[in-house]
């Protein structure tokens, strides 16, 4: 079976180093928010090009704590995309605010900036673009709108570590940005983890307090916070992975290039758009096909795993049924939910494996024309 992603294959290449660093943590006696977390925060901030990085328990918490640190809550609205992992909108609802969806661009699958102004109200406080599948959003236009209307921009960069726009790293393009270290993400650990980047020292300070029960001095609590600390083991593993991430991301880009070349002649599918203003990191390589489910079944029979990201748009999730959305409210997002299919692409993928995927897709194309 060729998997859709392979976190194990990635770590296998550096397993000795991972084992050594975990042993160091065990022997240190410091297990939560110790020296490794501190070093991770410093190195991560430097890599992204911001002054502060704050490590937390996972990517969802990163989003929640960031929104709360800006004072966003009940009565506020946050503009975001209906086509993302559920956690994007969930974090907005979690702080008591309302997610207001704006349909995505049919090419990049990221929030369509042309449609944002229609949805602004006096309650709008922030815009949360998502760099879906590793593709940066149209940040130049989004930042212009945000500046004009005095809105905060929180980047959901959970799928896009290493992606750039206009030569700048994602994570440095808005007021604050959130990353996840979940095992399938480009930069990941052997469990859960997350981090927030910002160059706003005041916000960083508030997030540092929020993640440890609203406390900046031990046993004195300024506000109701969270327990969202990062473990030393994860910080240590991520620090090792940080040394290899450029190579891994470059290999993803190479694999994507080969898919673009070899799959270009096929008419039964559309390839993902690569925006020339930025660098996509191919967290997922999603092709679009009107015969998506048939294609999925065909590949499955050949031992090729595929994935549907995402089969149900956020506005149509049962959790949001009280918001009264209907089929057809966000036609582009809904069309993508019905047509996209992620095919295998991961750093430890071999040439042979990729050839098998390409051949299977070629076979599907021929089988369809009969
Ligand atoms: C993974 C992901 C999250 C949440 O991260 P967790 O670490 O799983 O909590 C949020 N947004 C997007 C777009 C994601 O892909």
mmCIF file of C-alpha atoms and ligand atoms in Angstrom:
data_model
loop_
_atom_site.group_PDB
_atom_site.id
_atom_site.type_symbol
_atom_site.label_atom_id
_atom_site.label_comp_id
_atom_site.label_asym_id
_atom_site.label_seq_id
_atom_site.Cartn_x
_atom_site.Cartn_y
_atom_site.Cartn_z
ATOM 1 C CA UNK A 1 0.000 0.000 0.000
ATOM 2 C CA UNK A 2 1.295 3.453 -0.887
ATOM 3 C CA UNK A 3 0.084 5.761 1.903
ATOM 4 C CA UNK A 4 -1.219 9.283 1.476
ATOM 5 C CA UNK A 5 1.340 10.548 3.972
ATOM 6 C CA UNK A 6 3.988 8.777 5.997
ATOM 7 C CA UNK A 7 5.162 10.374 9.264
ATOM 8 C CA UNK A 8 6.951 7.184 10.215
ATOM 9 C CA UNK A 9 8.984 7.108 6.999
ATOM 10 C CA UNK A 10 10.175 10.645 7.672
ATOM 11 C CA UNK A 11 11.369 9.917 11.217
ATOM 12 C CA UNK A 12 12.936 6.599 10.272
ATOM 13 C CA UNK A 13 15.718 8.484 8.490
ATOM 14 C CA UNK A 14 16.701 10.241 11.725
ATOM 15 C CA UNK A 15 15.568 7.742 14.326
ATOM 16 C CA UNK A 16 18.920 7.488 16.155
ATOM 17 C CA UNK A 17 19.046 11.234 16.591
ATOM 18 C CA UNK A 18 15.442 11.297 17.831
ATOM 19 C CA UNK A 19 16.149 8.512 20.314
ATOM 20 C CA UNK A 20 19.222 10.351 21.596
ATOM 21 C CA UNK A 21 17.370 13.591 22.140
ATOM 22 C CA UNK A 22 14.520 11.805 23.954
ATOM 23 C CA UNK A 23 17.084 10.108 26.203
ATOM 24 C CA UNK A 24 18.545 13.532 26.997
ATOM 25 C CA UNK A 25 15.087 14.736 28.036
ATOM 26 C CA UNK A 26 14.472 11.674 30.223
ATOM 27 C CA UNK A 27 17.817 12.126 31.950
ATOM 28 C CA UNK A 28 17.359 15.887 32.411
ATOM 29 C CA UNK A 29 14.411 15.505 34.791
ATOM 30 C CA UNK A 30 12.739 18.536 33.174
ATOM 31 C CA UNK A 31 9.672 17.364 31.261
ATOM 32 C CA UNK A 32 7.337 20.275 30.608
ATOM 33 C CA UNK A 33 8.235 23.768 29.314
ATOM 34 C CA UNK A 34 11.929 23.445 30.066
ATOM 35 C CA UNK A 35 15.087 24.346 28.147
ATOM 36 C CA UNK A 36 14.055 22.552 24.928
ATOM 37 C CA UNK A 37 10.812 24.528 24.703
ATOM 38 C CA UNK A 38 12.750 27.735 25.258
ATOM 39 C CA UNK A 39 15.251 26.867 22.528
ATOM 40 C CA UNK A 40 12.467 25.819 20.168
ATOM 41 C CA UNK A 41 10.748 29.170 20.652
ATOM 42 C CA UNK A 42 13.963 31.048 19.896
ATOM 43 C CA UNK A 43 14.883 29.012 16.830
ATOM 44 C CA UNK A 44 11.348 28.992 15.481
ATOM 45 C CA UNK A 45 10.975 32.778 15.788
ATOM 46 C CA UNK A 46 14.307 33.269 14.042
ATOM 47 C CA UNK A 47 13.400 30.889 11.231
ATOM 48 C CA UNK A 48 10.057 32.616 10.587
ATOM 49 C CA UNK A 49 11.491 36.112 10.926
ATOM 50 C CA UNK A 50 9.477 37.372 13.918
ATOM 51 C CA UNK A 51 10.519 38.434 17.424
ATOM 52 C CA UNK A 52 8.407 35.951 19.401
ATOM 53 C CA UNK A 53 7.276 32.345 19.241
ATOM 54 C CA UNK A 54 5.126 30.817 21.975
ATOM 55 C CA UNK A 55 4.845 27.028 22.131
ATOM 56 C CA UNK A 56 1.514 25.500 23.152
ATOM 57 C CA UNK A 57 -0.129 22.076 23.355
ATOM 58 C CA UNK A 58 -1.538 21.897 19.795
ATOM 59 C CA UNK A 59 -2.504 23.943 16.759
ATOM 60 C CA UNK A 60 -6.112 24.393 17.831
ATOM 61 C CA UNK A 61 -5.020 25.898 21.160
ATOM 62 C CA UNK A 62 -2.633 28.150 19.238
ATOM 63 C CA UNK A 63 -5.647 29.609 17.389
ATOM 64 C CA UNK A 64 -7.838 29.857 20.502
ATOM 65 C CA UNK A 65 -5.169 31.511 22.667
ATOM 66 C CA UNK A 66 -4.258 33.948 19.916
ATOM 67 C CA UNK A 67 -7.866 35.088 19.422
ATOM 68 C CA UNK A 68 -8.363 35.411 23.164
ATOM 69 C CA UNK A 69 -5.121 37.366 23.575
ATOM 70 C CA UNK A 70 -6.538 40.003 21.199
ATOM 71 C CA UNK A 71 -9.645 40.218 23.362
ATOM 72 C CA UNK A 72 -11.844 38.635 20.676
ATOM 73 C CA UNK A 73 -14.943 37.049 22.190
ATOM 74 C CA UNK A 74 -18.678 37.250 22.560
ATOM 75 C CA UNK A 75 -20.346 39.593 20.074
ATOM 76 C CA UNK A 76 -17.328 39.706 17.765
ATOM 77 C CA UNK A 77 -17.092 38.342 14.239
ATOM 78 C CA UNK A 78 -14.064 36.792 12.563
ATOM 79 C CA UNK A 79 -13.872 36.394 8.783
ATOM 80 C CA UNK A 80 -12.593 33.009 7.653
ATOM 81 C CA UNK A 81 -12.961 30.264 5.051
ATOM 82 C CA UNK A 82 -15.622 27.533 5.007
ATOM 83 C CA UNK A 83 -13.104 25.189 3.391
ATOM 84 C CA UNK A 84 -10.548 24.113 5.986
ATOM 85 C CA UNK A 85 -10.066 21.684 8.822
ATOM 86 C CA UNK A 86 -12.857 22.244 11.356
ATOM 87 C CA UNK A 87 -10.489 23.651 14.024
ATOM 88 C CA UNK A 88 -10.182 26.946 12.120
ATOM 89 C CA UNK A 89 -13.806 27.972 12.708
ATOM 90 C CA UNK A 90 -14.052 26.024 15.949
ATOM 91 C CA UNK A 91 -11.383 28.215 17.562
ATOM 92 C CA UNK A 92 -13.436 31.319 16.708
ATOM 93 C CA UNK A 93 -16.561 29.796 18.247
ATOM 94 C CA UNK A 94 -14.556 28.529 21.233
ATOM 95 C CA UNK A 95 -13.705 32.085 22.325
ATOM 96 C CA UNK A 96 -17.379 33.028 21.971
ATOM 97 C CA UNK A 97 -17.089 34.901 18.661
ATOM 98 C CA UNK A 98 -18.885 34.070 15.393
ATOM 99 C CA UNK A 99 -17.098 32.757 12.317
ATOM 100 C CA UNK A 100 -18.263 34.603 9.194
ATOM 101 C CA UNK A 101 -17.435 32.606 6.107
ATOM 102 C CA UNK A 102 -16.174 33.985 2.817
ATOM 103 C CA UNK A 103 -15.990 31.602 -0.134
ATOM 104 C CA UNK A 104 -12.618 30.505 -1.466
ATOM 105 C CA UNK A 105 -10.821 31.380 -4.669
ATOM 106 C CA UNK A 106 -11.468 28.648 -7.263
ATOM 107 C CA UNK A 107 -7.779 28.454 -8.168
ATOM 108 C CA UNK A 108 -5.888 28.666 -4.868
ATOM 109 C CA UNK A 109 -8.652 27.249 -2.609
ATOM 110 C CA UNK A 110 -7.748 29.967 -0.073
ATOM 111 C CA UNK A 111 -10.087 32.767 1.060
ATOM 112 C CA UNK A 112 -11.152 35.022 -1.818
ATOM 113 C CA UNK A 113 -10.136 38.573 -0.793
ATOM 114 C CA UNK A 114 -12.526 40.059 -3.410
ATOM 115 C CA UNK A 115 -15.433 38.782 -1.335
ATOM 116 C CA UNK A 116 -14.281 39.867 2.147
ATOM 117 C CA UNK A 117 -15.615 43.446 2.163
ATOM 118 C CA UNK A 118 -19.197 42.231 1.528
ATOM 119 C CA UNK A 119 -19.112 40.392 4.841
ATOM 120 C CA UNK A 120 -17.664 43.124 7.065
ATOM 121 C CA UNK A 121 -19.902 44.516 9.815
ATOM 122 C CA UNK A 122 -19.188 46.793 12.812
ATOM 123 C CA UNK A 123 -18.646 43.553 14.798
ATOM 124 C CA UNK A 124 -15.830 42.287 12.551
ATOM 125 C CA UNK A 125 -12.583 42.139 14.532
ATOM 126 C CA UNK A 126 -10.253 39.880 12.577
ATOM 127 C CA UNK A 127 -9.551 37.950 9.396
ATOM 128 C CA UNK A 128 -8.240 34.389 9.639
ATOM 129 C CA UNK A 129 -6.918 33.137 6.298
ATOM 130 C CA UNK A 130 -5.871 29.480 6.006
ATOM 131 C CA UNK A 131 -2.903 28.366 3.919
ATOM 132 C CA UNK A 132 -4.764 25.337 2.694
ATOM 133 C CA UNK A 133 -2.705 22.303 1.668
ATOM 134 C CA UNK A 134 0.461 24.452 1.965
ATOM 135 C CA UNK A 135 -0.623 27.250 -0.385
ATOM 136 C CA UNK A 136 -0.226 30.808 0.981
ATOM 137 C CA UNK A 137 -3.338 33.012 0.728
ATOM 138 C CA UNK A 138 -3.431 36.385 -1.069
ATOM 139 C CA UNK A 139 -1.905 38.163 1.901
ATOM 140 C CA UNK A 140 -1.093 41.421 0.114
ATOM 141 C CA UNK A 141 -4.802 42.126 -0.529
ATOM 142 C CA UNK A 142 -5.931 40.656 2.803
ATOM 143 C CA UNK A 143 -3.502 42.894 4.723
ATOM 144 C CA UNK A 144 -4.636 45.940 2.728
ATOM 145 C CA UNK A 145 -8.258 45.286 3.688
ATOM 146 C CA UNK A 146 -7.277 44.633 7.310
ATOM 147 C CA UNK A 147 -5.245 47.848 7.506
ATOM 148 C CA UNK A 148 -8.004 49.916 5.964
ATOM 149 C CA UNK A 149 -10.698 48.631 8.352
ATOM 150 C CA UNK A 150 -8.468 48.217 11.418
ATOM 151 C CA UNK A 151 -8.765 44.428 11.602
ATOM 152 C CA UNK A 152 -6.370 41.888 13.067
ATOM 153 C CA UNK A 153 -4.954 39.206 10.777
ATOM 154 C CA UNK A 154 -4.362 35.766 12.309
ATOM 155 C CA UNK A 155 -2.745 33.337 9.869
ATOM 156 C CA UNK A 156 -3.791 29.711 10.174
ATOM 157 C CA UNK A 157 -0.459 28.366 8.961
ATOM 158 C CA UNK A 158 -0.992 24.872 10.397
ATOM 159 C CA UNK A 159 -0.539 23.258 6.968
ATOM 160 C CA UNK A 160 2.138 25.495 5.577
ATOM 161 C CA UNK A 161 5.392 25.602 7.536
ATOM 162 C CA UNK A 162 8.099 26.831 5.154
ATOM 163 C CA UNK A 163 5.763 28.322 2.543
ATOM 164 C CA UNK A 164 6.549 31.859 1.421
ATOM 165 C CA UNK A 165 4.726 34.761 -0.162
ATOM 166 C CA UNK A 166 6.642 37.587 -1.806
ATOM 167 C CA UNK A 167 9.831 36.054 -0.389
ATOM 168 C CA UNK A 168 8.577 36.204 3.215
ATOM 169 C CA UNK A 169 7.886 33.177 5.378
ATOM 170 C CA UNK A 170 4.278 32.450 6.251
ATOM 171 C CA UNK A 171 3.950 33.081 9.951
ATOM 172 C CA UNK A 172 5.353 36.591 9.495
ATOM 173 C CA UNK A 173 2.672 37.942 7.162
ATOM 174 C CA UNK A 174 -0.081 38.917 9.611
ATOM 175 C CA UNK A 175 -0.346 40.123 13.212
ATOM 176 C CA UNK A 176 0.068 36.586 14.563
ATOM 177 C CA UNK A 177 0.223 33.091 13.116
ATOM 178 C CA UNK A 178 -0.545 29.587 14.322
ATOM 179 C CA UNK A 179 1.219 26.322 13.523
ATOM 180 C CA UNK A 180 0.503 22.699 14.415
ATOM 181 C CA UNK A 181 3.057 19.930 15.000
ATOM 182 C CA UNK A 182 0.532 17.098 14.578
ATOM 183 C CA UNK A 183 2.342 14.062 13.062
ATOM 184 C CA UNK A 184 1.028 14.516 9.502
ATOM 185 C CA UNK A 185 1.987 18.215 9.226
ATOM 186 C CA UNK A 186 5.127 19.141 7.298
ATOM 187 C CA UNK A 187 7.009 19.993 10.507
ATOM 188 C CA UNK A 188 5.774 17.652 13.210
ATOM 189 C CA UNK A 189 6.417 15.612 16.323
ATOM 190 C CA UNK A 190 5.490 12.168 17.652
ATOM 191 C CA UNK A 191 2.362 13.566 19.270
ATOM 192 C CA UNK A 192 0.636 16.910 19.604
ATOM 193 C CA UNK A 193 2.149 20.365 19.667
ATOM 194 C CA UNK A 194 1.605 23.880 18.380
ATOM 195 C CA UNK A 195 3.211 27.310 18.272
ATOM 196 C CA UNK A 196 2.255 30.947 17.747
ATOM 197 C CA UNK A 197 4.475 33.488 16.026
ATOM 198 C CA UNK A 198 4.164 37.260 16.328
ATOM 199 C CA UNK A 199 6.257 40.397 16.528
ATOM 200 C CA UNK A 200 3.808 41.990 18.961
ATOM 201 C CA UNK A 201 5.483 41.665 22.366
ATOM 202 C CA UNK A 202 2.346 42.582 24.291
ATOM 203 C CA UNK A 203 0.301 39.844 22.626
ATOM 204 C CA UNK A 204 3.127 37.345 23.125
ATOM 205 C CA UNK A 205 3.187 38.162 26.823
ATOM 206 C CA UNK A 206 -0.557 37.632 27.135
ATOM 207 C CA UNK A 207 -0.389 34.285 25.302
ATOM 208 C CA UNK A 208 2.489 33.175 27.562
ATOM 209 C CA UNK A 209 0.249 33.888 30.524
ATOM 210 C CA UNK A 210 -2.908 32.348 29.006
ATOM 211 C CA UNK A 211 -1.146 29.031 28.317
ATOM 212 C CA UNK A 212 -0.359 28.571 32.025
ATOM 213 C CA UNK A 213 -3.694 29.368 33.663
ATOM 214 C CA UNK A 214 -3.538 33.116 33.082
ATOM 215 C CA UNK A 215 -0.481 33.406 35.251
ATOM 216 C CA UNK A 216 2.695 35.411 34.689
ATOM 217 C CA UNK A 217 3.970 34.806 38.181
ATOM 218 C CA UNK A 218 3.625 31.303 39.600
ATOM 219 C CA UNK A 219 0.493 30.852 41.750
ATOM 220 C CA UNK A 220 -0.778 34.365 40.957
ATOM 221 C CA UNK A 221 -3.499 34.448 38.282
ATOM 222 C CA UNK A 222 -4.475 37.561 36.324
ATOM 223 C CA UNK A 223 -7.225 35.936 34.258
ATOM 224 C CA UNK A 224 -8.893 32.608 33.496
ATOM 225 C CA UNK A 225 -6.538 30.780 31.171
ATOM 226 C CA UNK A 226 -5.736 27.320 29.904
ATOM 227 C CA UNK A 227 -3.363 24.461 30.479
ATOM 228 C CA UNK A 228 -1.698 24.500 27.088
ATOM 229 C CA UNK A 229 1.935 23.757 27.811
ATOM 230 C CA UNK A 230 4.286 21.932 25.433
ATOM 231 C CA UNK A 231 6.219 18.890 26.633
ATOM 232 C CA UNK A 232 10.015 18.792 26.505
ATOM 233 C CA UNK A 233 9.997 15.543 24.494
ATOM 234 C CA UNK A 234 8.016 17.213 21.708
ATOM 235 C CA UNK A 235 10.132 20.363 21.749
ATOM 236 C CA UNK A 236 13.265 18.195 21.530
ATOM 237 C CA UNK A 237 11.882 16.154 18.614
ATOM 238 C CA UNK A 238 10.769 19.288 16.751
ATOM 239 C CA UNK A 239 14.224 20.840 17.276
ATOM 240 C CA UNK A 240 15.771 17.832 15.521
ATOM 241 C CA UNK A 241 13.174 17.981 12.729
ATOM 242 C CA UNK A 242 13.887 21.704 12.248
ATOM 243 C CA UNK A 243 17.345 20.707 10.975
ATOM 244 C CA UNK A 244 15.806 18.569 8.240
ATOM 245 C CA UNK A 245 12.626 20.419 7.353
ATOM 246 C CA UNK A 246 14.097 22.389 4.444
ATOM 247 C CA UNK A 247 15.235 19.163 2.790
ATOM 248 C CA UNK A 248 11.880 17.513 3.415
ATOM 249 C CA UNK A 249 9.932 20.464 2.049
ATOM 250 C CA UNK A 250 12.233 20.647 -0.978
ATOM 251 C CA UNK A 251 11.588 17.000 -1.672
ATOM 252 C CA UNK A 252 7.838 17.652 -1.479
ATOM 253 C CA UNK A 253 8.287 20.413 -4.061
ATOM 254 C CA UNK A 254 10.330 18.067 -6.316
ATOM 255 C CA UNK A 255 7.658 15.393 -6.101
ATOM 256 C CA UNK A 256 4.995 17.984 -6.918
ATOM 257 C CA UNK A 257 7.004 19.129 -9.957
ATOM 258 C CA UNK A 258 7.108 15.573 -11.245
ATOM 259 C CA UNK A 259 3.345 15.215 -10.779
ATOM 260 C CA UNK A 260 2.818 18.461 -12.730
ATOM 261 C CA UNK A 261 4.981 17.167 -15.591
ATOM 262 C CA UNK A 262 3.676 13.617 -15.779
ATOM 263 C CA UNK A 263 -0.002 14.301 -15.100
ATOM 264 C CA UNK A 264 -0.344 17.373 -17.334
ATOM 265 C CA UNK A 265 -1.579 15.372 -20.364
ATOM 266 C CA UNK A 266 -4.421 13.729 -18.420
ATOM 267 C CA UNK A 267 -7.840 15.284 -19.017
ATOM 268 C CA UNK A 268 -9.776 13.410 -16.327
ATOM 269 C CA UNK A 269 -8.380 15.653 -13.587
ATOM 270 C CA UNK A 270 -7.273 19.173 -12.788
ATOM 271 C CA UNK A 271 -3.919 19.749 -11.087
ATOM 272 C CA UNK A 272 -3.490 22.130 -8.132
ATOM 273 C CA UNK A 273 -2.722 25.741 -8.991
ATOM 274 C CA UNK A 274 0.696 27.058 -8.040
ATOM 275 C CA UNK A 275 0.527 30.805 -7.408
ATOM 276 C CA UNK A 276 3.657 32.435 -8.800
ATOM 277 C CA UNK A 277 3.677 35.027 -6.024
ATOM 278 C CA UNK A 278 4.481 32.402 -3.433
ATOM 279 C CA UNK A 279 5.976 29.032 -2.681
ATOM 280 C CA UNK A 280 3.551 26.203 -2.004
ATOM 281 C CA UNK A 281 4.869 23.495 0.364
ATOM 282 C CA UNK A 282 2.485 20.734 -0.764
ATOM 283 C CA UNK A 283 1.305 19.579 2.622
ATOM 284 C CA UNK A 284 -1.233 17.797 0.400
ATOM 285 C CA UNK A 285 -1.305 17.385 -3.373
ATOM 286 C CA UNK A 286 -4.996 17.535 -4.292
ATOM 287 C CA UNK A 287 -6.216 16.859 -7.792
ATOM 288 C CA UNK A 288 -9.779 17.749 -8.798
ATOM 289 C CA UNK A 289 -11.995 15.327 -10.693
ATOM 290 C CA UNK A 290 -15.715 15.111 -11.451
ATOM 291 C CA UNK A 291 -15.284 11.352 -11.083
ATOM 292 C CA UNK A 292 -13.608 11.724 -7.714
ATOM 293 C CA UNK A 293 -15.264 8.819 -5.925
ATOM 294 C CA UNK A 294 -14.803 6.465 -8.872
ATOM 295 C CA UNK A 295 -11.147 7.487 -9.101
ATOM 296 C CA UNK A 296 -10.701 6.946 -5.370
ATOM 297 C CA UNK A 297 -12.100 3.414 -5.666
ATOM 298 C CA UNK A 298 -9.901 2.679 -8.697
ATOM 299 C CA UNK A 299 -6.715 3.777 -6.893
ATOM 300 C CA UNK A 300 -7.702 1.964 -3.726
ATOM 301 C CA UNK A 301 -7.902 -1.325 -5.651
ATOM 302 C CA UNK A 302 -4.337 -0.725 -6.858
ATOM 303 C CA UNK A 303 -3.056 -0.254 -3.336
ATOM 304 C CA UNK A 304 -2.845 3.537 -3.558
ATOM 305 C CA UNK A 305 -4.266 5.380 -0.601
ATOM 306 C CA UNK A 306 -5.945 8.717 -1.254
ATOM 307 C CA UNK A 307 -7.735 11.205 0.978
ATOM 308 C CA UNK A 308 -10.694 13.536 0.758
ATOM 309 C CA UNK A 309 -9.893 16.922 2.298
ATOM 310 C CA UNK A 310 -12.552 17.896 3.184
ATOM 311 C CA UNK A 311 -15.755 15.970 2.446
ATOM 312 C CA UNK A 312 -18.009 18.475 4.263
ATOM 313 C CA UNK A 313 -17.555 22.259 4.318
ATOM 314 C CA UNK A 314 -17.520 23.874 7.737
ATOM 315 C CA UNK A 315 -20.748 25.877 7.221
ATOM 316 C CA UNK A 316 -22.605 22.602 6.531
ATOM 317 C CA UNK A 317 -21.286 20.772 9.595
ATOM 318 C CA UNK A 318 -23.897 19.706 12.116
ATOM 319 C CA UNK A 319 -22.069 21.720 14.783
ATOM 320 C CA UNK A 320 -23.064 24.896 12.899
ATOM 321 C CA UNK A 321 -26.638 23.860 12.060
ATOM 322 C CA UNK A 322 -28.026 26.635 14.261
ATOM 323 C CA UNK A 323 -26.346 29.207 12.023
ATOM 324 C CA UNK A 324 -28.848 28.246 9.314
ATOM 325 C CA UNK A 325 -26.505 27.755 6.383
ATOM 326 C CA UNK A 326 -27.731 25.856 3.332
ATOM 327 C CA UNK A 327 -26.374 23.919 0.395
ATOM 328 C CA UNK A 328 -25.287 26.423 -2.209
ATOM 329 C CA UNK A 329 -24.294 29.201 0.211
ATOM 330 C CA UNK A 330 -20.612 28.761 -0.662
ATOM 331 C CA UNK A 331 -20.603 27.196 -4.135
ATOM 332 C CA UNK A 332 -16.834 27.091 -4.705
ATOM 333 C CA UNK A 333 -16.055 25.467 -1.352
ATOM 334 C CA UNK A 334 -18.897 22.987 -1.874
ATOM 335 C CA UNK A 335 -17.672 22.079 -5.367
ATOM 336 C CA UNK A 336 -14.192 21.442 -3.958
ATOM 337 C CA UNK A 337 -15.627 19.216 -1.228
ATOM 338 C CA UNK A 338 -17.140 17.104 -4.012
ATOM 339 C CA UNK A 339 -14.200 16.958 -6.394
ATOM 340 C CA UNK A 340 -10.827 17.145 -4.591
ATOM 341 C CA UNK A 341 -8.724 14.064 -3.979
ATOM 342 C CA UNK A 342 -5.312 14.073 -2.295
ATOM 343 C CA UNK A 343 -2.845 11.646 -3.869
ATOM 344 C CA UNK A 344 0.277 10.356 -2.082
ATOM 345 C CA UNK A 345 3.050 12.894 -1.559
ATOM 346 C CA UNK A 346 5.428 12.730 1.399
ATOM 347 C CA UNK A 347 9.169 13.310 1.908
ATOM 348 C CA UNK A 348 10.124 9.621 2.128
ATOM 349 C CA UNK A 349 8.234 8.753 -1.081
ATOM 350 C CA UNK A 350 10.400 6.851 -3.566
ATOM 351 C CA UNK A 351 10.577 7.374 -7.317
ATOM 352 C CA UNK A 352 9.113 3.903 -7.785
ATOM 353 C CA UNK A 353 6.153 4.717 -5.571
ATOM 354 C CA UNK A 354 5.476 7.932 -7.437
ATOM 355 C CA UNK A 355 5.721 6.129 -10.789
ATOM 356 C CA UNK A 356 3.084 3.652 -9.582
ATOM 357 C CA UNK A 357 0.718 6.481 -8.697
ATOM 358 C CA UNK A 358 1.251 8.141 -12.089
ATOM 359 C CA UNK A 359 0.709 4.850 -13.964
ATOM 360 C CA UNK A 360 -2.485 4.147 -12.055
ATOM 361 C CA UNK A 361 -3.813 7.605 -12.934
ATOM 362 C CA UNK A 362 -2.889 7.062 -16.590
ATOM 363 C CA UNK A 363 -4.752 3.773 -16.533
ATOM 364 C CA UNK A 364 -7.814 5.430 -15.043
ATOM 365 C CA UNK A 365 -7.761 8.011 -17.834
ATOM 366 C CA UNK A 366 -7.715 5.291 -20.518
ATOM 367 C CA UNK A 367 -10.331 3.157 -18.741
ATOM 368 C CA UNK A 368 -12.651 6.204 -18.672
ATOM 369 C CA UNK A 369 -12.452 6.845 -22.392
ATOM 370 C CA UNK A 370 -13.782 3.373 -23.221
HETATM 371 C C1 LIG B 1 -4.147 20.683 11.795
HETATM 372 C C2 LIG B 1 -4.861 21.948 11.652
HETATM 373 C C3 LIG B 1 -5.317 22.681 12.757
HETATM 374 C C4 LIG B 1 -5.279 22.174 14.168
HETATM 375 O O1 LIG B 1 -4.069 21.709 14.624
HETATM 376 P P1 LIG B 1 -4.029 20.604 15.802
HETATM 377 O O2 LIG B 1 -2.606 20.567 16.189
HETATM 378 O O3 LIG B 1 -4.527 19.328 15.213
HETATM 379 O O4 LIG B 1 -4.901 21.091 16.895
HETATM 380 C C5 LIG B 1 -5.897 23.917 12.532
HETATM 381 N N1 LIG B 1 -6.048 24.395 11.286
HETATM 382 C C6 LIG B 1 -5.642 23.719 10.200
HETATM 383 C C7 LIG B 1 -5.830 24.318 8.859
HETATM 384 C C8 LIG B 1 -5.058 22.465 10.350
HETATM 385 O O5 LIG B 1 -4.691 21.783 9.255
#
